[in-house]
Coordinates of C-alpha atoms and ligand atoms in Angstrom, one line a residue:
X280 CA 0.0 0.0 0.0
X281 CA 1.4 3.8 -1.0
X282 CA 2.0 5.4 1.9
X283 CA 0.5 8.8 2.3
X284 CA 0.8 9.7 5.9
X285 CA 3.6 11.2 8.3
X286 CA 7.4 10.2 7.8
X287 CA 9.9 9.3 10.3
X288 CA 13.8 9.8 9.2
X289 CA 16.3 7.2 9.7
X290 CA 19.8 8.5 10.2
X291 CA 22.7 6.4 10.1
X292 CA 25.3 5.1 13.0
X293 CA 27.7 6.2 11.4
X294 CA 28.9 9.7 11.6
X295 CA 30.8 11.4 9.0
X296 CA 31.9 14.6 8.2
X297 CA 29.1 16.6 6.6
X298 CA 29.3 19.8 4.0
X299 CA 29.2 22.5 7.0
X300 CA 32.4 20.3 7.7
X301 CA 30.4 18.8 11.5
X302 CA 30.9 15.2 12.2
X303 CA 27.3 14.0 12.4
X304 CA 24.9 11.2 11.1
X305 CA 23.5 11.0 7.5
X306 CA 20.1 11.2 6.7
X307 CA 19.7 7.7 5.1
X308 CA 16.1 7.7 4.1
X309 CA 12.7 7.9 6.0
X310 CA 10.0 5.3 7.2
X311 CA 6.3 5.2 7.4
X312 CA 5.2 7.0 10.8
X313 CA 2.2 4.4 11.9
X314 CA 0.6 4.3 14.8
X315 CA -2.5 2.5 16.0
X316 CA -5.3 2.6 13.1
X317 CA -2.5 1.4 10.4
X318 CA -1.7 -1.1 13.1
X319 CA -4.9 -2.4 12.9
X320 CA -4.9 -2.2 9.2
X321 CA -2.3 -4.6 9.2
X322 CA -4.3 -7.1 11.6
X323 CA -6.9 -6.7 9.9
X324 CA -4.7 -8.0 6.1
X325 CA -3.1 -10.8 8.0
X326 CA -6.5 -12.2 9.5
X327 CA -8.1 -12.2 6.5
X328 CA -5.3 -13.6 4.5
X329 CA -5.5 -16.4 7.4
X330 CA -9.6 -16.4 7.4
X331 CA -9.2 -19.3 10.4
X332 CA -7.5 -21.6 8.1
X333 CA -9.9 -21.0 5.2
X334 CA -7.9 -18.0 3.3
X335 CA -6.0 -19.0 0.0
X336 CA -2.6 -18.6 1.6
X337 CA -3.3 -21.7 4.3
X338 CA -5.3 -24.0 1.7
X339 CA -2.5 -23.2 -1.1
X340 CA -1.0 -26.2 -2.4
X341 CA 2.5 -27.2 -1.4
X342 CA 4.6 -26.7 -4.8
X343 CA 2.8 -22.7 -5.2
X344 CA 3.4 -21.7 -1.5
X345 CA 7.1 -22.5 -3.1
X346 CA 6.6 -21.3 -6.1
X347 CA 6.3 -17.6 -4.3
X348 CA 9.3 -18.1 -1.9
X349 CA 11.1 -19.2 -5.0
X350 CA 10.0 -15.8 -7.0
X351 CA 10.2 -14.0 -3.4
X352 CA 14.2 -15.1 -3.1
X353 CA 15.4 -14.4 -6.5
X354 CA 13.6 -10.8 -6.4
X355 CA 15.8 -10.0 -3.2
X356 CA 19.1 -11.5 -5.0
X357 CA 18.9 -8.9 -7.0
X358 CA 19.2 -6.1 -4.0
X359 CA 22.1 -7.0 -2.4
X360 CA 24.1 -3.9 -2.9
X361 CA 21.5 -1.5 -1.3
X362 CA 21.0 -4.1 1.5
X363 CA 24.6 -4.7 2.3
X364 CA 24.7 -1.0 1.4
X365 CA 22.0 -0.1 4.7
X366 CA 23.5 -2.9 7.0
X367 CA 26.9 -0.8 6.8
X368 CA 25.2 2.9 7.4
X369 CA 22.2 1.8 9.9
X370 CA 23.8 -0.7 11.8
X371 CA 27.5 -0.1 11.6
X372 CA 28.6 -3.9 10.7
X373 CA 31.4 -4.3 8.2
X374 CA 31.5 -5.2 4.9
X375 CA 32.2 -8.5 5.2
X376 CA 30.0 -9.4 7.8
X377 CA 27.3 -6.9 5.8
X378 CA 27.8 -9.5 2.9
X379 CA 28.0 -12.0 4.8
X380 CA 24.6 -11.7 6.9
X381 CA 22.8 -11.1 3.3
X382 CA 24.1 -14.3 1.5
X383 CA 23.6 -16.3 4.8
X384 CA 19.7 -15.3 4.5
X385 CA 19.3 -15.5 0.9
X386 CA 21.0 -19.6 1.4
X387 CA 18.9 -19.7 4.7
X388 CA 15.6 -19.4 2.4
X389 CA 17.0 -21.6 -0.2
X390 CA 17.4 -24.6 2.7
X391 CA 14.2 -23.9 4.0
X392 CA 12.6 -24.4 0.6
X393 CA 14.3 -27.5 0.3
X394 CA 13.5 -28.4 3.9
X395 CA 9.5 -27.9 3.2
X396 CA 10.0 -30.1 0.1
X397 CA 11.2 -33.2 2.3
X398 CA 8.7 -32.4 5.1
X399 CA 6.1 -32.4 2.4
X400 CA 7.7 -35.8 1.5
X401 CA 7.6 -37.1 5.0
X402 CA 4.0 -36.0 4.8
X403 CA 2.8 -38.1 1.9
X404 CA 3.4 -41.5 3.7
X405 CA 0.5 -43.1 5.6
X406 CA 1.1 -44.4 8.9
X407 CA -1.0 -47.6 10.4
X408 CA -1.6 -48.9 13.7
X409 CA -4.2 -51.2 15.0
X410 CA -6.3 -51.0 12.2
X411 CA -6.1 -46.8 11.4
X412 CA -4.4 -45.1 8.9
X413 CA -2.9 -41.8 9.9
X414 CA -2.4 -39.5 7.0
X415 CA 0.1 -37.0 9.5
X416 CA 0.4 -33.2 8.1
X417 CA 1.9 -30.2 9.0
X418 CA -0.9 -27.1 9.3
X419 CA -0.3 -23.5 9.8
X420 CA -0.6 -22.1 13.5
X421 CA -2.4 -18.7 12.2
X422 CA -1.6 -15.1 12.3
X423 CA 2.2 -14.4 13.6
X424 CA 3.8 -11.1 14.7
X425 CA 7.1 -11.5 14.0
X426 CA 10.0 -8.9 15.6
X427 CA 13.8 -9.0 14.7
X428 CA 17.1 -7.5 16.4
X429 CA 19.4 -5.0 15.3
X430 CA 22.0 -6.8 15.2
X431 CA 20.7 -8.7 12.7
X432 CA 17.9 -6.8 11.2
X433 CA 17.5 -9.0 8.2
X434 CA 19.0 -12.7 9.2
X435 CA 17.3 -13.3 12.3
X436 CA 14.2 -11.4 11.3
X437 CA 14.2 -13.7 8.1
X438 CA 14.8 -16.8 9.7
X439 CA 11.7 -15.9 11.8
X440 CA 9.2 -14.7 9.0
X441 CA 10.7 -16.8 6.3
X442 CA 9.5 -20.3 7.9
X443 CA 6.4 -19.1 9.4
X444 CA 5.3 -17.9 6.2
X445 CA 6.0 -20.9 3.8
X446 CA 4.0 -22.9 6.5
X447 CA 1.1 -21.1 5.8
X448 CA 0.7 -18.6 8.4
X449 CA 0.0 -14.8 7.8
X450 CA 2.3 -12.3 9.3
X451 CA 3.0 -9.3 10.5
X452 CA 6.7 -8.3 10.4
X453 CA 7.9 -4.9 12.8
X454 CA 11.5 -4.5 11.2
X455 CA 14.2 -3.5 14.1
X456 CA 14.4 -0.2 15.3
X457 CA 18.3 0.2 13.5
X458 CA 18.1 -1.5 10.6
X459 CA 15.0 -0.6 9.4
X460 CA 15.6 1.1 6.0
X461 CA 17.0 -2.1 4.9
X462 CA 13.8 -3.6 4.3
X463 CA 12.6 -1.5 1.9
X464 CA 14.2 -2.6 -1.7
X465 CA 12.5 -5.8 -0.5
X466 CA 9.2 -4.7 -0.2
X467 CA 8.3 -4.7 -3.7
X468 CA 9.8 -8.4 -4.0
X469 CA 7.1 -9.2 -0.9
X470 CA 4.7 -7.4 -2.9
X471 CA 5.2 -9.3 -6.0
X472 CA 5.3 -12.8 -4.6
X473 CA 2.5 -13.6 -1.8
X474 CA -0.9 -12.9 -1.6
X475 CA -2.0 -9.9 -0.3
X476 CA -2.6 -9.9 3.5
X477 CA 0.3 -12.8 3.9
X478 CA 2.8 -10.2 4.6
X479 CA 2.8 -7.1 6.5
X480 CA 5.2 -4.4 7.3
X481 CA 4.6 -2.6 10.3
X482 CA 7.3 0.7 11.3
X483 CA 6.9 2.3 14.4
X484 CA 7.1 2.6 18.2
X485 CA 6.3 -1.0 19.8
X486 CA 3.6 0.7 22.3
X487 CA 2.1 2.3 19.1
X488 CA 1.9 -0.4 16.8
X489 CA 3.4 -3.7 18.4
X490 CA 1.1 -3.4 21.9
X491 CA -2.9 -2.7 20.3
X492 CA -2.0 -5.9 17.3
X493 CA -0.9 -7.8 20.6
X494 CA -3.8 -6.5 23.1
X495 CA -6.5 -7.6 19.9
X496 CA -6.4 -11.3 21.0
X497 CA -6.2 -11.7 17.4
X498 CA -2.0 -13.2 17.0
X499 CA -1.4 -16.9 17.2
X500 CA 2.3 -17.0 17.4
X501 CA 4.5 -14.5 18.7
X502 CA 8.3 -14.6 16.7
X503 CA 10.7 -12.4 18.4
X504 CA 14.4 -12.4 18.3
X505 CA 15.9 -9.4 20.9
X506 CA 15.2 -9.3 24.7
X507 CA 13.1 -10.8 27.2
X508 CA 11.6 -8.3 28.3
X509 CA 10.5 -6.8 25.1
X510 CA 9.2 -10.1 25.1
X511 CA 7.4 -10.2 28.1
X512 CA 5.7 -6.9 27.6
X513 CA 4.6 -8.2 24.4
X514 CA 3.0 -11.2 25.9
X515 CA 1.6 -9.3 28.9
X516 CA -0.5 -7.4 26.4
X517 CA -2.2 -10.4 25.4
X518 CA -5.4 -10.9 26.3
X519 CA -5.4 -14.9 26.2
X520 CA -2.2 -15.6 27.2
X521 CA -2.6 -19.7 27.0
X522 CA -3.3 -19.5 23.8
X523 CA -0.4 -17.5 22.6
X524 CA 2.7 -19.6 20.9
X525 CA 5.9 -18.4 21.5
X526 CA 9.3 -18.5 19.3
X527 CA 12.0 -16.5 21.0
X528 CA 15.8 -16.2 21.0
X529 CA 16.4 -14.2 24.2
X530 CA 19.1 -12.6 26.0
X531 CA 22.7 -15.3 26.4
X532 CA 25.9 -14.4 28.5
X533 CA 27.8 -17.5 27.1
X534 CA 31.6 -18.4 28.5
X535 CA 34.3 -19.5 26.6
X536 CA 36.5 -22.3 29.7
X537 CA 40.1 -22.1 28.9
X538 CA 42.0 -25.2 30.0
X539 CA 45.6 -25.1 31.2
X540 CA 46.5 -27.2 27.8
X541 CA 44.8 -25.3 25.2
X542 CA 46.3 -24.3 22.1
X543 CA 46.7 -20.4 22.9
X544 CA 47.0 -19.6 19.4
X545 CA 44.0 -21.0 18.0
X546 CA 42.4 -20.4 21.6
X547 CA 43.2 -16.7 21.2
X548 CA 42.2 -15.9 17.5
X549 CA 38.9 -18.2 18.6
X550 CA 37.9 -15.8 22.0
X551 CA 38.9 -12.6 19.5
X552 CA 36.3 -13.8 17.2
X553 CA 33.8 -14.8 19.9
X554 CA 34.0 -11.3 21.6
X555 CA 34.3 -8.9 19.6
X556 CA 32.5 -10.0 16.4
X557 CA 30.2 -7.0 16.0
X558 CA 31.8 -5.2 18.4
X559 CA 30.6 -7.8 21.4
X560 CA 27.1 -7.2 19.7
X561 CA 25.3 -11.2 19.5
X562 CA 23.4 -12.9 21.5
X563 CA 26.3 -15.8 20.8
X564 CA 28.9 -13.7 21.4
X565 CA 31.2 -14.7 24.4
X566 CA 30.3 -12.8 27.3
X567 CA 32.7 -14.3 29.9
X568 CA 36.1 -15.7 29.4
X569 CA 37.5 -18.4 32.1
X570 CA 40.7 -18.9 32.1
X571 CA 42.8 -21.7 34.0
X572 CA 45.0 -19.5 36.8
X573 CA 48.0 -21.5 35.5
X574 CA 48.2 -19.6 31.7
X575 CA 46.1 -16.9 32.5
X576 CA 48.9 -14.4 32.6
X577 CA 50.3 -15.5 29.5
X578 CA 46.5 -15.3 27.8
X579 CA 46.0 -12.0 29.1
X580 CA 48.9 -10.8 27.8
X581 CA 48.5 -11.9 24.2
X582 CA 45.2 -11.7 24.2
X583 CA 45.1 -7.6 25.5
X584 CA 47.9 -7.1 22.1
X585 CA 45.4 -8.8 20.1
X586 CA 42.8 -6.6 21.6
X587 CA 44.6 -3.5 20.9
X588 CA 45.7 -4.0 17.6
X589 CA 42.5 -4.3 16.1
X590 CA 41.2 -1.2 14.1
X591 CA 38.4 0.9 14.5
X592 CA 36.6 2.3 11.5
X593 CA 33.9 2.9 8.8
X594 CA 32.7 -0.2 7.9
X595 CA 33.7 -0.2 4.7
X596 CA 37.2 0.5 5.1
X597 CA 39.9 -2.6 4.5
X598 CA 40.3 -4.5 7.5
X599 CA 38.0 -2.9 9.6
X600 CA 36.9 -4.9 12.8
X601 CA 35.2 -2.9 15.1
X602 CA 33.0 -0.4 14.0
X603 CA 30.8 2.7 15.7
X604 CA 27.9 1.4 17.7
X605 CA 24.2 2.2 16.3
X606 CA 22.7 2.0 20.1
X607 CA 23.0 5.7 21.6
X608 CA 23.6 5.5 25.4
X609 CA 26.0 2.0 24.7
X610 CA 29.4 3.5 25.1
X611 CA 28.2 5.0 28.2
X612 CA 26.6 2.1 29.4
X613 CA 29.9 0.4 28.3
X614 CA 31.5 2.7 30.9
X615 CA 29.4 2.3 34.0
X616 CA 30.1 -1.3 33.4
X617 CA 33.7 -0.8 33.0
X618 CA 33.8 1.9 36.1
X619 CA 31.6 -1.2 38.3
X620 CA 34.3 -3.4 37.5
X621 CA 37.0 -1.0 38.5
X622 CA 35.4 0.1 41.8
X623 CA 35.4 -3.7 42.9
X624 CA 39.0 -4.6 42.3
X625 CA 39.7 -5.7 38.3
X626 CA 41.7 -3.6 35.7
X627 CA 41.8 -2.5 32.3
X628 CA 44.1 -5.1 30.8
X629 CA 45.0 -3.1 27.6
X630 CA 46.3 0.1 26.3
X631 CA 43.2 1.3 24.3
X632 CA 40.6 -0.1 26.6
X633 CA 37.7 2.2 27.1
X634 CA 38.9 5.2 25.2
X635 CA 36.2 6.5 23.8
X636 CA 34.6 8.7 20.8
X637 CA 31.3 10.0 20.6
X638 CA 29.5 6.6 19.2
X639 CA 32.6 4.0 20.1
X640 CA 34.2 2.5 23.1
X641 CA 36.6 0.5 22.3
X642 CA 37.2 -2.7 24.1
X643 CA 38.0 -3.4 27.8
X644 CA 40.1 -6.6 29.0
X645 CA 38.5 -6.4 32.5
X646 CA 40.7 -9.0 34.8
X647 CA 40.2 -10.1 37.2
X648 CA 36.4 -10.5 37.3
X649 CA 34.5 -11.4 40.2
X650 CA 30.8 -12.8 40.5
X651 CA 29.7 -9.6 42.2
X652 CA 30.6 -7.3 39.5
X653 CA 27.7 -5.9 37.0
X654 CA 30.0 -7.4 34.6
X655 CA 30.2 -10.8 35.3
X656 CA 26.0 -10.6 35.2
X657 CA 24.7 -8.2 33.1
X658 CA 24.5 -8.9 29.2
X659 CA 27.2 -6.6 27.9
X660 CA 25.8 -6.8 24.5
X661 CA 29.3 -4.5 23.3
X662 CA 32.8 -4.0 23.8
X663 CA 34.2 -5.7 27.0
X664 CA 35.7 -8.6 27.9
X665 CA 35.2 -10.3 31.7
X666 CA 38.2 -12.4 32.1
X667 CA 37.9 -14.9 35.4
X668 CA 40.4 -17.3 36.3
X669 CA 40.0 -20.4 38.1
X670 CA 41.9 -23.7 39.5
X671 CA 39.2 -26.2 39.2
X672 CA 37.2 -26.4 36.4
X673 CA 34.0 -27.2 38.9
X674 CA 34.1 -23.4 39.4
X675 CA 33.2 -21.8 36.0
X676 CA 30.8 -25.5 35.5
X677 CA 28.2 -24.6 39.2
X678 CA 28.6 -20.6 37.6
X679 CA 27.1 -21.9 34.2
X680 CA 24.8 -24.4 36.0
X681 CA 23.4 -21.1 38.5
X682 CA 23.5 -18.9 35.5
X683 CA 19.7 -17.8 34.1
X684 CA 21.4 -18.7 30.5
X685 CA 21.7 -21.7 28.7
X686 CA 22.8 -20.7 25.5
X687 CA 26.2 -22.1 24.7
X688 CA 30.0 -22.6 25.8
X689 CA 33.0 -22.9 24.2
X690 CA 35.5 -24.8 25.8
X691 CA 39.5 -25.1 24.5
X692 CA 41.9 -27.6 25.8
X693 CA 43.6 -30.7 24.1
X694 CA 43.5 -34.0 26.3
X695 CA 40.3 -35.7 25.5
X696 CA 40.4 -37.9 28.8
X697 CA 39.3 -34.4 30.7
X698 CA 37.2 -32.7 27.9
X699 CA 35.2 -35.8 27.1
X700 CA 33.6 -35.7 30.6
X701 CA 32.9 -31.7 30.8
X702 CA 31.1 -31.6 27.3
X703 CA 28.2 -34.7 28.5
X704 CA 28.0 -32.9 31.6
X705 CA 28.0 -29.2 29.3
X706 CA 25.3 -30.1 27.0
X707 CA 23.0 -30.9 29.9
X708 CA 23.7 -27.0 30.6
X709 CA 23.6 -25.5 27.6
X710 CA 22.7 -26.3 24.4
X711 CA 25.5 -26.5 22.2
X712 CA 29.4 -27.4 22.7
X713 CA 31.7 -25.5 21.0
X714 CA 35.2 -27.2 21.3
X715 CA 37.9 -25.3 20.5
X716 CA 36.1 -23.2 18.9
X717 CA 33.8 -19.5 19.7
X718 CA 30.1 -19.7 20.1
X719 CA 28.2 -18.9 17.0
X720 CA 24.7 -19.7 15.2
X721 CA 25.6 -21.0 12.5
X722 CA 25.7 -22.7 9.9
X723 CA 21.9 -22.0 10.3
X724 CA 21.1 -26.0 9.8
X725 CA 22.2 -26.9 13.1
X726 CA 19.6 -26.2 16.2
X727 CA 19.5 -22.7 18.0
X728 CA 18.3 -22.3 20.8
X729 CA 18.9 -22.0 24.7
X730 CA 18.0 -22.9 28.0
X731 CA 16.3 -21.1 31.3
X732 CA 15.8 -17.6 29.9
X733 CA 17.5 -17.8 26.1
X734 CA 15.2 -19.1 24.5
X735 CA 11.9 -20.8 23.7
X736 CA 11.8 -23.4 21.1
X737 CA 14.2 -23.5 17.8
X738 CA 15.2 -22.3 15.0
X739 CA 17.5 -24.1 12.6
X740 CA 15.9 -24.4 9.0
X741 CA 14.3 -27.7 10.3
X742 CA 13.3 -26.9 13.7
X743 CA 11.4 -23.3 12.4
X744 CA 9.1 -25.1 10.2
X745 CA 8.1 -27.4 13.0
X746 CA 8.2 -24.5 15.2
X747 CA 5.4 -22.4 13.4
X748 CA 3.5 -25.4 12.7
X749 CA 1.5 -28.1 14.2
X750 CA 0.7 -31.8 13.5
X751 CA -2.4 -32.7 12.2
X752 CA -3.5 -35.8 11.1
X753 CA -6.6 -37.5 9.6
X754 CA -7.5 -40.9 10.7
X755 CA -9.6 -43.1 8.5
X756 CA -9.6 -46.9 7.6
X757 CA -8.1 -47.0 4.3
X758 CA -6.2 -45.1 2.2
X759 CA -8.6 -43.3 -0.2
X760 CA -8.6 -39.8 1.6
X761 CA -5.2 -38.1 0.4
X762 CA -5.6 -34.2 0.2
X763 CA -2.2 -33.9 -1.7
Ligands
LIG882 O1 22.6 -12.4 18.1 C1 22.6 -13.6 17.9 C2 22.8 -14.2 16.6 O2 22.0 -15.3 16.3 C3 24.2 -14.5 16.4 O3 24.5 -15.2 15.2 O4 26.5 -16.4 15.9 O5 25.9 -16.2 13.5 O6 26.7 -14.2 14.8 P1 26.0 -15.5 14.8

């Protein structure tokens, strides 16, 4: 739909110099300013699209639902540039990584056609037992409001929307507050390849738009990828709570355990990786780093070089690793963290940690980190680095088995006779083991998901279509019935 209504401008995380020669933000573009009534508007669409199960989208057959994700994906190959293009101005994240988060998505919707084809598959066999035939399906759950993070305002918010779509539901999709723009050079690609009413944008404030679709009773499933309690506020606002489904990747504060005979090389270029991706900025990114008390002088040391020697820039700029942050209020927060950690007896590690520029702070090697630092408990979600040393490994194992995460670990050492042992007891913790190796997503076939507070249900490009769907089945005495 053309909007005619108020604008909102988007300006960019970046700051450059502009032609009165002030280092400020660009204006990048402008988004719809919605409130309420379009809000509803937008309901409205996806419940009709849905029609309780009866709309075209639900009742489609399998090979047209991908036929449009087919046309849908190779529409969007064709933006790539101004994607990658917005990921590097709204969010800050380098090129690399820009390109990197587009082809990831465009291959995550390619697997998840393939994905519906075998479920589809699966589908067509009859079951029998004692006498009944079961022909087993997999129906849409209904109308979802789907919400993504900044930090991957197209990935995550894809690998949310893309499977709940191609199972049938209808959704409504609120694009992250950085990283909005980016969605639209794909809007005329939705446009072009569902139904109408199968996929809505919504842009605004949550209260304005996000809270009265939530507070309508009217949303089956709600998809969010980004805090918990965005997420709790969201369900709160539900007026039948039991009946809501929930898919969420939540809040992690997952540990990298050094052992005392870990290949510091590899260990090091691994915990690099693992922190400071993104500038710190992932919900896998590793949040504490234990390290056995018998190398961890020698790891601080090269790992604090490593630190430092990492450039700051534009993201587009060659060999550019950490990159301005597009959350105002982060370096401070950054700070207090920093300052907490200070007061209680750790220190800044290297050189360059905490200096700071008007949108950047660059990173902090806090040692030695205690359990009654804000530090050691608060999500960072940026630049800083907890480093805790410890004699037996039972210490940082109770932490992660008290912790309200269950994301992942990472866990570096060489003799298999002791890592053997930790990772059966690990994976009871957390769900996934990363051995010598950081914590990551990734590749997105393999389960995500968490634990305690970081997550409910999963997402990998099997466990999404299963997760915004439910299993149906018709039971008769022969075989004649066979919808397909
Ligand atoms: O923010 C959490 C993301 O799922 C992290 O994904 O590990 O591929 O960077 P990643």
């Amino acid at each position: 739909k053309k909007w005619e209504g108020e604008s909102t401008p988007v300006y960019s995380s970046i700051h450059t110099i502009n032609k009165e020669g002030i280092y400020a933000p660009t204006l990048l573009g402008s988004i719809p300013y919605m409130s309420e009534p379009e809000a509803d508007e937008a309901l409205e669409a996806a419940c009709n699209a849905f029609d309780k199960g009866k709309g075209l989208w639900p009742t489609m057959k399998v090979a047209d639902r991908i036929e449009c994700m087919e046309r849908f994906v190779k529409q969007m190959e064709k933006q790539r540039d101004v994607v990658v293009k917005y990921l590097m101005w709204e969010i800050g994240k380098n090129l690399p990584d820009s390109q990197k988060e587009f082809d990831r998505t465009v291959e995550y919707i390619y697997d998840t056609i393939e994905e519906y084809k075998q479920l589809d598959r699966d589908c067509a066999k009859f079951q029998k037992r004692d006498g009944v035939y079961a022909h087993i399906r997999r129906g849409p759950l209904g109308v979802v409001l789907c919400l993504g993070p900044y930090n991957y305002p197209l990935n995550e918010t894809f690998a949310l929307l893309i499977p709940a779509i191609i199972m049938g539901n209808s959704t409504i999709f609120k694009p992250a507050k950085h990283g909005v723009l980016l969605i639209t050079p794909l809007l005329e690609a939705f446009k072009n390849s569902f139904p109408k009413g199968v996929v809505n944008i919504v842009f605004g404030r949550g209260r304005e738009v996000a809270a009265p679709i939530m507070q309508s009773g009217r949303i089956d499933v709600l998809a969010l990828i980004g805090n918990s309690k965005s997420a709790v506020a969201l369900q709160d606002q539900h007026p039948f709570k039991n009946r809501l489904r929930l898919v969420l990747g939540l809040e992690a504060k997952n540990p990298a355990i050094v052992l005392s005979d870990a290949d510091l090389d590899l260990t090091i270029d691994e915990c690099i990786a693992g922190t400071l991706s993104f500038n710190g900025q992932r919900c896998t990114a590793l949040k504490l780093v234990y390290v056995q008390e018998d190398i961890v002088a020698e790891f601080n040391k090269r790992f604090s070089e490593r630190v430092d020697a990492l450039k700051f820039g534009n993201p587009w700029e060659d060999g550019v690793k950490l990159t301005p942050l597009p959350e105002p209020g982060k370096p401070e927060y950054i700070q207090e963290l920093i300052d907490d950690a200070i007061e209680k007896g750790a220190k800044i590690l290297n050189e360059k940690g905490g200096e700071t520029t008007e949108n950047y702070i660059f990173p902090a090697v806090l040692y030695p980190v205690t359990k009654d630092m804000r530090v050691y408990k608060e999500e960072q979600f940026g630049p800083v680095i907890p480093v805790i040393p410890f004699k037996k490994i039972e210490e940082p194992i109770d932490d992660i088995a008290s912790s309200n995460y269950g994301q992942q670990v990472s866990l570096f050492g060489k003799d298999i006779r002791t890592i053997a042992p930790l990772i059966d007891n690990l994976v009871n913790l957390v769900c996934r083991v990363n051995l010598n190796s950081s914590c990551q997503r990734g590749p997105d076939v393999y389960p995500f998901t968490g634990r305690k507070d970081s997550a409910v249900s999963t997402l990998s490009v099997h466990d999404a279509l299963r997760s915004f769907s439910i299993r149906t089945f018709v039971a008769s005495k022969d075989t004649v019935y066979n919808n397909r």
